[in-house]
Short mmCIF file of C-alpha atoms in Angstrom, two decimals:
data_model
loop_
_atom_site.label_atom_id
_atom_site.label_comp_id
_atom_site.label_asym_id
_atom_site.label_seq_id
_atom_site.Cartn_x
_atom_site.Cartn_y
_atom_site.Cartn_z
CA MET E 16 291.79 135.71 130.93
CA ILE E 17 291.40 132.69 128.63
CA GLU E 18 294.30 130.98 130.37
CA GLU E 19 292.67 131.61 133.78
CA ALA E 20 289.35 130.20 132.54
CA ASN E 21 291.09 127.09 131.24
CA LYS E 22 292.80 126.65 134.59
CA THR E 23 289.58 126.81 136.58
CA SER E 24 287.75 124.50 134.18
CA LYS E 25 290.53 121.93 134.56
CA LEU E 26 290.38 122.22 138.36
CA VAL E 27 286.62 121.71 138.28
CA GLU E 28 287.07 118.56 136.18
CA PHE E 29 289.49 117.19 138.79
CA LEU E 30 286.84 117.28 141.54
CA HIS E 31 285.83 113.72 140.68
CA HIS E 32 289.33 112.43 139.96
CA GLY E 33 290.17 109.02 141.37
CA ASN E 34 293.44 110.21 142.90
CA THR E 35 293.06 111.61 146.42
CA GLN E 36 295.93 114.09 146.08
CA ILE E 37 294.53 115.52 142.86
CA ARG E 38 291.08 115.95 144.43
CA GLN E 39 292.66 117.71 147.39
CA ILE E 40 294.68 120.09 145.20
CA ALA E 41 291.61 120.81 143.08
CA THR E 42 289.32 121.63 146.02
CA GLU E 43 291.93 123.76 147.81
CA ASN E 44 292.62 125.82 144.70
CA LEU E 45 288.94 126.28 143.89
CA VAL E 46 288.05 127.79 147.28
CA PRO E 47 288.92 131.40 146.27
CA TYR E 48 286.73 131.14 143.15
CA SER E 49 283.70 130.06 145.18
CA LYS E 50 283.23 133.66 146.33
CA THR E 51 284.11 135.52 143.17
CA GLN E 52 283.06 133.14 140.39
CA PRO E 53 280.34 130.75 141.62
CA ASP E 54 279.22 130.23 138.01
CA ILE E 55 282.17 127.91 137.40
CA PHE E 56 280.35 125.34 139.57
CA LYS E 57 277.18 125.55 137.47
CA THR E 58 278.57 124.09 134.26
CA SER E 59 277.18 120.88 132.75
CA GLN E 60 273.90 121.13 134.68
CA LEU E 61 275.60 121.71 138.03
CA ALA E 62 277.90 118.71 137.68
CA PRO E 63 280.60 120.34 139.90
CA VAL E 64 278.02 120.86 142.64
CA LYS E 65 277.10 117.19 142.43
CA ASP E 66 280.80 116.34 142.83
CA LEU E 67 281.10 118.64 145.84
CA LYS E 68 278.10 116.97 147.47
CA LEU E 69 280.04 113.71 147.36
CA LEU E 70 283.30 115.30 148.50
CA VAL E 71 281.82 116.35 151.87
CA LYS E 72 282.06 112.62 152.65
CA ASP E 73 285.73 112.44 151.55
CA TYR E 74 288.85 112.69 153.74
CA SER E 75 288.47 115.52 156.26
CA SER E 76 290.86 117.93 154.51
CA ILE E 77 289.07 117.48 151.17
CA ALA E 78 285.67 117.70 152.88
CA ASN E 79 286.81 120.92 154.57
CA SER E 80 287.56 122.61 151.24
CA ALA E 81 284.42 121.19 149.60
CA LEU E 82 282.26 122.52 152.43
CA THR E 83 283.90 125.95 152.23
CA ILE E 84 283.14 126.07 148.50
CA LEU E 85 279.51 125.10 149.08
CA ILE E 86 279.11 127.64 151.91
CA ASN E 87 280.43 130.45 149.71
CA SER E 88 278.61 129.47 146.53
CA SER E 89 275.25 128.75 148.20
CA THR E 90 274.44 132.46 147.92
CA ASP E 91 273.66 131.63 144.27
CA LEU E 92 269.95 130.76 144.08
CA GLU E 93 270.39 127.92 141.60
CA ILE E 94 273.06 126.28 143.72
CA LEU E 95 271.04 126.91 146.88
CA LYS E 96 268.04 125.14 145.37
CA SER E 97 270.17 122.16 144.31
CA LEU E 98 271.57 121.76 147.81
CA ALA E 99 268.56 122.56 149.97
CA GLU E 100 266.06 120.37 148.12
CA ASP E 101 268.26 117.26 147.98
CA ASP E 102 267.15 114.97 150.81
CA GLY E 103 269.99 112.53 150.16
CA PHE E 104 272.54 115.30 150.55
CA LEU E 105 270.85 116.51 153.73
CA GLU E 106 271.06 113.02 155.17
CA SER E 107 274.81 113.05 154.48
CA ILE E 108 275.09 116.34 156.38
CA PHE E 109 273.01 115.12 159.32
CA HIS E 110 274.96 111.89 159.54
CA ARG E 111 278.18 113.87 159.91
CA ILE E 112 277.13 116.87 161.95
CA THR E 113 275.66 114.60 164.64
CA ASN E 114 278.88 112.56 164.78
CA PRO E 115 280.62 113.73 167.99
CA LYS E 116 284.02 113.18 166.34
CA ASP E 117 283.52 114.93 163.01
CA PRO E 118 286.24 117.61 162.61
CA ASN E 119 284.15 119.70 160.19
CA ALA E 120 281.03 120.09 162.36
CA THR E 121 281.30 123.89 162.42
CA LEU E 122 281.42 124.05 158.62
CA PHE E 123 278.43 121.72 158.38
CA SER E 124 276.49 124.01 160.73
CA MET E 125 277.47 127.04 158.64
CA LEU E 126 276.28 125.31 155.48
CA LEU E 127 272.97 124.31 157.06
CA SER E 128 272.45 127.89 158.21
CA ASN E 129 272.92 129.09 154.64
CA LEU E 130 270.58 126.44 153.27
CA ALA E 131 267.86 127.62 155.66
CA LYS E 132 267.49 130.64 153.35
CA SER E 133 265.50 128.26 151.15
CA ASP E 134 261.82 128.06 152.02
CA SER E 135 262.00 124.34 151.35
CA PHE E 136 263.89 123.92 154.62
CA VAL E 137 260.69 124.25 156.60
CA ARG E 138 260.26 120.54 155.87
CA LEU E 139 262.95 119.75 158.48
CA LEU E 140 260.16 119.62 161.05
CA ASP E 141 258.56 116.73 159.16
CA LEU E 142 261.77 115.10 157.92
CA LYS E 143 262.00 111.88 159.91
CA ARG E 144 265.42 110.60 160.95
CA PRO E 145 266.65 107.60 162.90
CA THR E 146 267.44 108.38 166.52
CA VAL E 147 271.03 109.39 167.28
CA PRO E 148 272.55 107.64 170.35
CA SER E 149 274.11 110.84 171.70
CA LEU E 150 270.93 112.90 171.24
CA SER E 151 267.52 112.76 172.90
CA PRO E 152 265.53 109.63 171.97
CA THR E 153 262.46 111.86 171.55
CA ALA E 154 264.17 113.84 168.77
CA THR E 155 262.97 111.92 165.73
CA ASN E 156 262.83 114.67 163.11
CA ALA E 157 265.65 116.71 161.60
CA PHE E 158 264.64 119.98 163.24
CA ASP E 159 264.45 118.62 166.79
CA GLN E 160 267.74 116.79 166.36
CA LEU E 161 269.45 120.03 165.33
CA LEU E 162 267.89 121.82 168.29
CA ASP E 163 269.07 119.14 170.69
CA LEU E 164 272.49 119.12 169.03
CA PHE E 165 272.78 122.86 169.56
CA ASN E 166 271.59 122.60 173.15
CA LYS E 167 274.15 119.91 173.96
CA GLY E 168 276.96 121.15 171.74
CA VAL E 169 277.13 124.88 172.41
CA SER E 170 279.36 124.31 175.44
CA GLY E 171 281.83 122.25 173.39
CA SER E 172 281.07 119.08 175.33
CA TYR E 173 279.32 117.24 172.46
CA ASN E 174 282.10 117.69 169.90
CA PRO E 175 285.39 119.26 171.06
CA LYS E 176 285.90 120.56 167.51
CA SER E 177 282.72 122.66 167.42
CA LYS E 178 280.35 124.78 169.51
CA PHE E 179 277.72 124.92 166.74
CA GLU E 180 277.39 128.70 167.21
CA TYR E 181 276.11 129.19 163.66
CA LEU E 182 273.06 126.95 164.07
CA PRO E 183 270.95 129.73 165.67
CA TYR E 184 270.97 131.48 162.28
CA LEU E 185 269.17 128.42 160.89
CA PHE E 186 266.59 128.50 163.69
CA ALA E 187 266.10 132.24 163.19
CA ASP E 188 265.31 131.79 159.50
CA LEU E 189 263.00 128.86 160.11
CA ALA E 190 261.21 130.60 162.99
CA LYS E 191 259.60 132.86 160.39
CA PHE E 192 257.34 129.95 159.44
CA PRO E 193 254.17 129.55 161.56
CA SER E 194 254.61 125.78 161.90
CA ILE E 195 258.13 126.22 163.29
CA SER E 196 257.27 129.14 165.60
CA THR E 197 254.28 127.24 166.97
CA HIS E 198 256.54 124.25 167.61
CA LEU E 199 259.05 126.45 169.46
CA ILE E 200 256.52 128.33 171.57
CA SER E 201 254.07 125.53 172.42
CA ILE E 202 254.28 124.34 176.01
CA PRO E 203 254.34 120.52 176.18
CA ASP E 204 253.21 120.31 179.83
CA SER E 205 253.33 122.25 183.09
CA ASN E 206 256.76 120.85 183.95
CA THR E 207 258.43 121.45 180.58
CA PRO E 208 259.34 124.91 179.31
CA PRO E 209 258.82 125.66 175.61
CA LEU E 210 261.61 124.87 173.17
CA LEU E 211 262.13 128.59 172.60
CA THR E 212 263.94 128.75 175.95
CA THR E 213 266.76 126.80 174.29
CA PHE E 214 268.03 130.19 173.09
CA THR E 215 267.65 132.27 176.26
CA PRO E 216 271.00 131.30 177.88
CA HIS E 217 272.78 132.68 174.82
CA THR E 218 271.45 136.24 174.75
CA SER E 219 274.23 137.45 177.08
CA PRO E 220 277.01 138.30 177.91
CA PRO E 221 278.67 140.23 175.05
CA THR E 222 281.71 137.97 175.40
CA LEU E 223 279.76 135.14 173.78
CA PRO E 224 280.37 134.82 170.01
CA LEU E 225 278.28 137.31 168.03
CA PRO E 226 276.70 134.61 165.78
CA LEU E 227 275.46 132.90 168.94
CA ARG E 228 273.93 136.07 170.43
CA LEU E 229 272.58 137.44 167.17
CA GLY E 230 271.16 134.12 165.99
CA SER E 231 269.55 133.32 169.34
CA THR E 232 267.89 136.73 169.76
CA SER E 233 266.75 136.66 166.13
CA ALA E 234 265.18 133.23 166.65
CA ILE E 235 263.27 134.50 169.70
CA ARG E 236 262.10 137.64 167.91
CA ASN E 237 261.04 135.83 164.72
CA ALA E 238 259.14 133.14 166.62
CA LEU E 239 257.23 135.74 168.66
CA LEU E 240 256.42 137.62 165.46
CA SER E 241 255.24 134.73 163.30
CA VAL E 242 253.42 132.44 165.74
CA PRO E 243 249.78 132.49 164.61
CA SER E 244 248.14 131.74 167.95
CA PRO E 245 247.41 134.56 170.44
CA LEU E 246 250.33 134.99 172.79
CA GLU E 247 248.08 135.33 175.81
CA THR E 248 247.78 131.55 175.70
CA ILE E 249 251.47 131.17 176.50
CA SER E 250 251.75 133.19 179.69
CA PRO E 251 253.89 130.42 181.28
CA LEU E 252 256.60 131.45 178.79
CA ILE E 253 257.08 134.88 180.37
CA PRO E 254 258.95 133.89 183.57
CA HIS E 255 261.37 131.86 181.46
CA ILE E 256 262.05 134.43 178.77
CA ILE E 257 261.87 137.92 180.30
CA PRO E 258 264.86 137.73 182.71
CA PRO E 259 267.35 136.61 180.01
CA LEU E 260 265.97 139.27 177.66
CA LEU E 261 266.43 142.02 180.24
CA LEU E 262 269.90 140.87 181.31
CA PRO E 263 271.84 142.08 178.22
CA LEU E 264 270.01 145.43 178.33
CA ILE E 265 271.36 146.31 181.79
CA GLY E 266 274.65 148.20 182.01
CA SER E 267 277.38 147.96 184.64
CA ASP E 268 276.07 150.95 186.63
CA PRO E 269 272.32 151.34 186.00
CA ALA E 270 270.53 154.33 187.52
CA PHE E 271 267.80 152.32 189.20
CA SER E 272 266.09 153.44 192.36
CA ASP E 273 265.80 150.94 195.22
CA SER E 274 262.15 150.34 194.39
CA GLU E 275 262.98 149.75 190.72
CA THR E 276 265.74 147.31 191.65
CA ASP E 277 263.30 145.41 193.85
CA LEU E 278 261.04 144.87 190.83
CA LEU E 279 263.75 143.04 188.91
CA PRO E 280 264.02 139.24 189.02
CA PRO E 281 266.47 138.26 191.80
CA GLU E 282 269.16 137.12 189.37
CA LEU E 283 269.29 140.62 187.85
CA GLN E 284 269.52 142.62 191.06
CA LEU E 285 273.17 142.07 192.01
CA LEU E 286 275.06 141.86 188.72
CA GLY E 287 278.21 143.69 189.81
CA PRO E 288 280.50 146.07 187.90
CA GLU E 289 281.90 143.28 185.72
CA HIS E 290 278.54 142.90 183.97
CA LYS E 291 278.43 144.66 180.61
CA GLN E 292 275.54 145.82 178.48
CA GLU E 293 275.16 144.32 174.99
CA THR E 294 277.08 146.41 172.45
CA ASP E 295 275.80 145.09 169.12
CA LEU E 296 272.91 147.24 167.90
CA GLN E 297 271.18 144.45 166.01
CA VAL E 298 271.20 142.18 169.06
CA LEU E 299 269.86 145.05 171.19
CA ASN E 300 267.10 145.74 168.69
CA ASN E 301 266.13 142.04 168.54
CA ILE E 302 265.72 142.02 172.32
CA VAL E 303 263.72 145.25 172.54
CA GLU E 304 261.47 144.12 169.67
CA SER E 305 260.93 140.80 171.44
CA LEU E 306 259.74 142.68 174.53
CA PHE E 307 257.44 144.73 172.33
CA LEU E 308 255.96 141.63 170.69
CA ILE E 309 255.29 139.95 174.03
CA CYS E 310 253.52 143.08 175.29
CA ALA E 311 251.67 143.79 172.03
CA ARG E 312 250.54 140.25 171.31
CA GLY E 313 250.21 138.93 174.83
CA GLY E 314 247.42 141.18 176.00
CA ASP E 315 247.03 143.02 179.30
CA ALA E 316 248.25 140.07 181.37
CA ALA E 317 251.54 139.94 179.46
CA LYS E 318 252.05 143.70 179.70
CA LYS E 319 251.48 143.59 183.46
CA ALA E 320 253.82 140.63 183.90
CA VAL E 321 256.60 142.31 181.89
CA LYS E 322 256.11 145.59 183.75
CA ASP E 323 256.10 143.84 187.14
CA MET E 324 259.49 142.33 186.29
CA GLY E 325 261.02 145.79 186.06
CA ALA E 326 261.18 146.10 182.29
CA TYR E 327 260.38 149.81 182.26
CA PRO E 328 263.45 151.12 184.14
CA VAL E 329 265.63 148.73 182.13
CA VAL E 330 264.47 149.98 178.72
CA ARG E 331 264.50 153.56 180.01
CA GLU E 332 268.23 153.24 180.68
CA VAL E 333 268.73 151.79 177.18
CA HIS E 334 266.98 154.85 175.75
CA VAL E 335 269.29 157.13 177.74
CA GLY E 336 272.53 155.28 177.12
CA VAL E 337 272.35 153.95 173.55
CA GLU E 338 272.82 156.67 170.95
CA ASP E 339 270.98 155.07 168.08
CA GLU E 340 267.65 156.38 166.79
CA GLY E 341 266.44 152.94 165.69
CA ILE E 342 266.97 151.49 169.17
CA ARG E 343 265.36 154.51 170.81
CA GLU E 344 262.29 154.26 168.58
CA SER E 345 261.95 150.57 169.46
CA VAL E 346 262.24 151.42 173.17
CA GLU E 347 259.57 154.10 172.84
CA ARG E 348 257.17 151.56 171.36
CA VAL E 349 257.73 149.29 174.37
CA VAL E 350 257.25 152.18 176.79
CA GLN E 351 254.01 153.16 175.05
CA LEU E 352 252.66 149.70 175.81
CA LEU E 353 254.07 149.41 179.34
CA MET E 354 253.28 152.91 180.59
CA GLY E 355 250.73 154.34 178.16
CA ASP E 356 247.68 153.59 180.29
CA GLU E 357 249.36 154.96 183.40
CA VAL E 358 250.33 158.21 181.70
CA GLU E 359 246.85 158.61 180.25
CA GLU E 360 245.34 158.11 183.70
CA GLU E 361 247.62 160.84 185.06
CA LYS E 362 246.57 163.15 182.22
CA ASP E 363 242.90 162.44 182.84
CA GLU E 364 243.32 163.20 186.53
CA ALA E 365 245.11 166.46 185.71
CA MET E 366 242.35 167.45 183.31
CA ARG E 367 239.70 166.78 185.96
CA ARG E 368 241.58 168.96 188.42
CA ASP E 369 241.92 171.76 185.84
CA GLY E 370 238.30 171.84 184.75
CA GLY E 371 238.63 169.56 181.74
CA ILE E 372 241.36 171.57 180.03
CA GLU E 373 244.72 169.95 179.42
CA LEU E 374 247.43 172.48 180.16
CA GLN E 375 250.65 172.99 178.28
CA VAL E 376 253.41 175.48 178.94
CA GLY E 377 253.44 177.83 175.97
CA ASN E 378 254.63 176.12 172.80
CA GLY E 379 256.56 173.59 174.77
CA GLU E 380 258.94 176.23 176.15
CA ARG E 381 259.28 177.15 179.80
CA GLY E 382 257.88 180.35 181.27
CA THR E 383 255.90 181.58 178.27
CA GLY E 384 252.45 181.31 179.78
CA MET E 385 249.80 178.61 179.45
CA LYS E 386 247.21 177.74 176.86
CA PRO E 387 244.62 175.00 176.33
CA LYS E 388 245.54 172.14 174.04
CA GLU E 389 243.18 169.86 172.18
CA THR E 390 243.45 166.19 173.05
CA ASP E 391 245.07 164.08 170.33
CA ASP E 392 243.69 160.80 169.06
CA ASP E 393 244.89 157.74 170.96
CA ASP E 394 247.07 156.58 168.07
CA ASP E 395 249.02 159.85 168.08
CA LYS E 396 249.78 160.05 171.79
CA ILE E 397 253.43 159.94 172.73
CA VAL E 398 254.73 158.63 176.01
CA GLU E 399 257.87 160.36 177.17
CA ILE E 400 260.81 158.42 178.53
CA PHE E 401 261.14 159.66 182.10
#
């Protein structure tokens, strides 16, 4: 044990060695310890972490190992704070991740996603940066540059070495802050959709990388949850966001009637047998909760718009086909908002026909007679999934 400790302490000391080969050997051999023993990088007031911050600018192979160490060890709160609150270090990351030829762009995006666990990262929206030639000239802060980088890079056309599929995790964490969610949901003008639609192409199909689907749907959900302004003010968002949210919920052979199919947006009506429903439960739940938030926070106009796009038969089929109680409960909450008024109207009409008494078959069993039932409070009413 003592011999092992001596070995790791020597390796840590070699992180700032002047010889390139020694630095490379040291970083490569320290990678396994970054998961199991992150404390070895906290000696001498985090001196090894300071060395690793410099090594991300070293030769690509050394930078690769240094980044892997920082990604693994950033779960430690002290190390996370040292990394996330260092503006100089962030500038080093931004300089490299926006370089279309950097071979470690994926690792830089993974590190940034981890650093977004720090609340201090909300400052990215106000962190000014020089414009990047290959990015939009209007992206002048760190957050917008990352968003534009993701938008351009997810196809692999920006940097052949990376698709930046881990960046949505960063946006998902930051979308919990009202300033960020407001920025994502605000509509610049009538001809420009909100920035939140950056994530809608990546909610489906299931063949896309899971980090891309999970991060994108989490970003949408978190933004809808945390935005402080009433969602009824963003009704133009609904046509852009509902179709891509419904798409991954539809299976290859949905049991829709012709009239229900006609309600769906045109791009969802003829999907074909090759289309597959989302399989990851967390992604599914993010989508269903996003629908709930739009309906719950968007007022009657939002509920009507979502319903008119065929959301009810889509979530009904999810309730039938997905055997997970958490998903089913989330679906039931959406149905309560979409169909609750309609069901209550039907009940009221039935009560008027039956002399003001709501009728129930026995104790919920068939053929046992009928008895009057007291009307429950509104909050306790359950809408069945038909």
